[in-house]
């Protein structure tokens, strides 16, 4: 077996691109909160790079991609601290291989961004140290098992199609966000007071970086550098563009004004919906998924207004909803050869996968939050919440220039 | 007519506005300022504690007729306090307002407030 | 024919890099306008990602790279919705190929950024919906044909040297910008009131992203991952650096102050000038083009002052002027083996190419603007222009933190 | 010999990633200074792209990687203006090669970022034109020789392990910064007045870009696209994450508050420490280096407080200290096969390398500053320093939107 | 001497300044404020209409001698109106200015204005 | 009681604050404003010199009892001047302050300053 330097190059690049998504997410979320919480919100993303970055190397890869124990969880003591995988090789067919450590790093980035995604649901109101505990526990108890089940040889592997993590990442994070938002309750003053984004300019650039990074996310998930990779990139691009265009049209009809936050919300909805499907659909299918995701997310957000809960940055409303839509919807638009078990069976697999992810993520998330809340409290004190996370918890101010130097 | 200028803590803005509205004072002008008084507010910079010289505050300006002055002041004092009064809670200044015009209509005096 | 995974990897990376240019451009332009228009200006770039992203997949590739019909326009009904290209292969010589869909996506990014470039010329004063119509029409009627003529097998293919789009992209966009700026007239208050950049910090970072993205733009255009690619990257780097250094020197002489906007303007001038030439010059040639572009653009901007028209963000002054300079100037500094027809003939080809692009772009742009203006008006109402695009058209404010949350 | 397109692709990508670090650094530094100096600080990085970008192509590569003259300096007149290297090939073993020009460009990016790093030490108080002179002279007299000695065939090549430039880049820049800060003296008002970051939000994003770019920096330095590359990327990632996590823990213990600047400082400390070691350690070694670097840098910064000198953005405190720690510390945690000369000998080599870099950089930097100061003055006039570099020197304001348009 | 404080809409700043210059008033101080009055200003956030509590405004401060007060006020009123007067067009407040100093020269009183 | 409003150059803020502290005036409120006076301040935009209409300034507000007014004014005038007085150095305005309240305690009058 020889190393395929081309595929290795693309996988290295994809790893860098997916890493770029975390600062991108920090910008996206950071711009949407109020000024007094901008740093704290960005730290939710950056601290995930630190905590989960270490956790993944120590134990995560072993749990997700170690030898499957009864289909429930992976384990290989030689995988701890990446001992064995550091020098391993991963066959990619055709007597070619890539270094296993590249795959480890690529997957590690997914583990980092998933808990960071959740943080948008309870933005502006949690204790930072409890948050750190939460993401560590959640990744250990929810993400690693789910990744193992669907990708790592667990009991769902080979059943549900989940090309780049619609179920493992977006649905699980979306549901966890919803549960956390409901458990923790609304921000003080929500929805009575208007809570406007402190820096939409920043949010838009963040969305741009997310789009760029998503090419690594989806096209990297093919573990190749060939037609399949190009196709994954193409449908990602097309779904994002269609999602954005659709959201613009909906807004134009509904409001007569097209907003910048609308465009980027459409981009995200399209990107999330195509994530599980990036290996299974043709361009027209990507358009259907992108457009559909925008429509359904738009109305999901309207529904949230009515229900009045405070999923602050719409983690469930975008990632959860578009993730579910994409995972199930792909069955209706996939290429004929994308499944070997036929439409109905595949639909069943997809619904099963989604259902399990929802139930499992909801249950374990609730448990984790409940325990952390008992031990050290999860929600900020009202005084700290009013003063803002940045000053109260981190002793900093995001925009020094607004005040005087 | 009087011009009331209140300096308050930023996190109290919403509460003060609500208290003013209850006191039937709906028109106000608000701006960001920074202040220096008795309060200290510690920030951290690479492990070092720094005491900024100037702390962010909010300034509220209210033009009102004499009969509203007292209730405006009471509304602000009671809503802007942290736990019954802490350092940095702020000040209220009252000056005399000689004339007032509404640009929209050009009218002036007490009805233009 | 086997897939060359290395070349494919670089083309995928280039696609991501060129995509990054559009957020980069949004930052660059967004920082230069006044606060009240920052979001609207960024949306000009982001909406191009949506509108042209979809248009390219539906019909654009067919028109630009379909079988040439009499050298005028491409067409293949199997190319609609990328049906055939999705699974196609593209030979890159040596019995090697890359997936055609990768090339499609790479080229699609060029189609996106071109109309976004134009938007700087009429910044701060157009209706958003008319703008959307404009970029769709312009791409259909100007960009796709031009791309076909020069790259896709049309009547100029194989004549004018245009490595990465100096003519197709920068000249056509620069001229379109000039025509639009003249047609629409000056912003209210220009040039009497000073209209200063709202966020130069942002503009500079945007220029940094443009430089990085340009590596994909130029070095990706070689459709290879070998010496030719490396050379294209090298001359791009050198021209950008020389352009920046030259602009700094000119400013130091002319004003005794070197400005940050000057550095980034020089970077852009250098990058634009090297774009058509990236496959034909040696490092010293890149230096000549970079330095020359800065000098000529600097004086073009001074000239604009005198003439008094409002090419707001200097689309013509930088992209148009440096593009023309690069396309024609390259003949004087190209490597001996860069042409097979000799200096004089090549110079004629270059001038022809530039001339046709100028005339065609000017004429059709004028037509499109005229028609759109008749149908629904292109320019904002004075009230909306004074209030700012962000609030009047999009119902948003860019920097919430400047006001109070 | 055939070109390995995969390795070439990764080296091209790495070049783009390392270029991205310079805008990243501009954001990082730009956010940390006071509002009135934000543009001037960013220009320190961007002007390095211009000045060193040209210098490298003209003469730098010849001096660093030309035929070694007595182990002291490289020289090949055919290397001037990159004449010969433009078409050369570089063997990477196995009868494979990559285009030499790609290597030239990759290395050129290192030459650009090194002087830009130094600029943080004397931020907010130097004349821009003197700064330009300084970086040109410093790169010629310090960087090119050092790079030659350690990488280019000079008298240290093959002795000290310096995978991606811990000694050549971080130690030399850190020491130069310290010398310059001591020579130029403190900013007016330091340390009496609090000088708070104008835009931490920006600084954090900059750190994110630096992390992403560092993948190119370290993993590109393997000049390959195989297991060694992946390992370099992996230990880079792990050291950064561990560095960040460690800094968070130290802050939590010492201050009870975890700051965003703390997280990013930890990221940088980890990245710097792993730079020389990226080819020699296993994941656990990366963790040790990352954690150790954070601890030692944290206390170095505390020490600076006590000593009272004004290394404004902690170039010595982070790059110098972590660089020295990494270069020497790697001997204690390296993989058994990382050295052929045994632990003690290698330790001696490392200490020698570090010592020579420190002495040489300190001496020559002092000389350069002294001469420049004599000729045209290095430090800004007090009036200009108080007014701020942006307005006084560049005639610009970074955040127009804070004032009125 | 009087101190005139005018709150106007941001898009009218240029016009008001020009009108003041015509009225021979050249020295002014301007700042960003946000105001709450009768006007409503709708923003959109992910499909939802939000009515912000505070709307961006511009505050202009002019110190001037008595004889210029009337023409300053007239200049502002006529130039700051939208279409003959709309909600949100703003207010003008006049207070008494007891003393005035020019820092450059140290001189005080009417000539220091 | 008087309310002193000083408009100064941004780079003088630190010095003025120190001078005020020496004059035993510790409580102040500061804000960013922009001003238009006799001073011109040239910026460069792509090779073109632009004269902005409005130049960044700092406004300092001090409420103080009569006996401190004179020393406050002297402290500001002497510390805010560039090289003995340059265009743009700024102005000081003094108005009458009728009432003053400390929010923390609710007390009013001279002791609440
Ligand atoms: N005399 C004054 N003049 C101007 N501003 C004042 C004055 N006193 C207080 N302030 C403003 O009010 C804020 C709160 O004042 P502080 O001194 O903390 O209150 P207290 O008087 O209750 O100790 C200060 O930051 C400052 O902005
Ligand atoms: N009594 C007042 N006190 C303080 N500010 C006021 C007052 N009245 C109006 N303003 C300011 O003027 C702005 C415009 O006021 P608005 O109520 O819209 O005008 P109108 O009185 O014509 O309805 C408000 O946003 C507020 O900033
Ligand atoms: N009459 C005034 N009304 C309001 N602000 C003023 C007045 N005069 C001066 N200022 C403020 O003071 C600043 C400095 O004024 P300037 O005209 O440069 O001083 P000088 O009167 O010494 O020429 C101006 O930018 C403006 O903000």
CSV table of C-alpha atoms and ligand atoms in Angstrom, one decimal, chain B residues 7 34-39 57 87-88 90-91 93, chain F residues 27-29 61-63 102 104 113, ligand 1:
chain,number,residue,atom,x,y,z
B,7,UNK,CA,-25.8,59.3,34.9
B,34,UNK,CA,-17.8,57.0,30.7
B,35,UNK,CA,-17.3,58.2,34.2
B,36,UNK,CA,-15.0,58.5,37.0
B,37,UNK,CA,-16.2,58.5,40.6
B,38,UNK,CA,-15.7,56.5,43.7
B,39,UNK,CA,-16.4,53.1,42.0
B,57,UNK,CA,-22.0,54.7,32.1
B,87,UNK,CA,-20.9,52.8,44.7
B,88,UNK,CA,-21.2,53.9,41.1
B,90,UNK,CA,-24.8,57.5,39.6
B,91,UNK,CA,-26.0,61.0,39.9
B,93,UNK,CA,-28.4,66.9,37.8
F,27,UNK,CA,-15.7,62.9,39.9
F,28,UNK,CA,-16.2,63.6,36.2
F,29,UNK,CA,-18.2,62.3,33.2
F,61,UNK,CA,-18.7,67.3,32.4
F,62,UNK,CA,-18.1,68.3,36.0
F,63,UNK,CA,-20.7,69.2,38.6
F,102,UNK,CA,-26.7,61.0,44.6
F,104,UNK,CA,-26.9,55.6,45.9
F,113,UNK,CA,-21.8,66.4,44.3
G,1,LIG,N1,-19.6,65.7,40.3
G,1,LIG,C1,-19.7,65.0,39.2
G,1,LIG,N2,-19.5,65.6,38.0
G,1,LIG,C2,-19.7,64.8,36.9
G,1,LIG,N3,-20.0,63.5,36.9
G,1,LIG,C3,-20.2,62.9,38.1
G,1,LIG,C4,-20.0,63.6,39.3
G,1,LIG,N4,-20.3,62.7,40.3
G,1,LIG,C5,-20.6,61.6,39.8
G,1,LIG,N5,-20.5,61.6,38.4
G,1,LIG,C6,-20.8,60.5,37.5
G,1,LIG,O1,-21.6,59.5,38.1
G,1,LIG,C7,-20.9,58.3,38.1
G,1,LIG,C8,-21.1,57.5,39.4
G,1,LIG,O2,-20.5,58.3,40.4
G,1,LIG,P1,-19.9,57.6,41.8
G,1,LIG,O3,-18.9,58.5,42.3
G,1,LIG,O4,-19.6,56.2,41.6
G,1,LIG,O5,-21.1,57.8,42.7
G,1,LIG,P2,-21.1,58.1,44.3
G,1,LIG,O6,-21.1,59.6,44.3
G,1,LIG,O7,-22.4,57.5,44.7
G,1,LIG,O8,-19.9,57.5,44.9
G,1,LIG,C9,-19.5,58.6,37.8
G,1,LIG,O9,-18.8,57.6,37.1
G,1,LIG,C10,-19.5,59.9,37.0
G,1,LIG,O10,-19.8,59.5,35.6
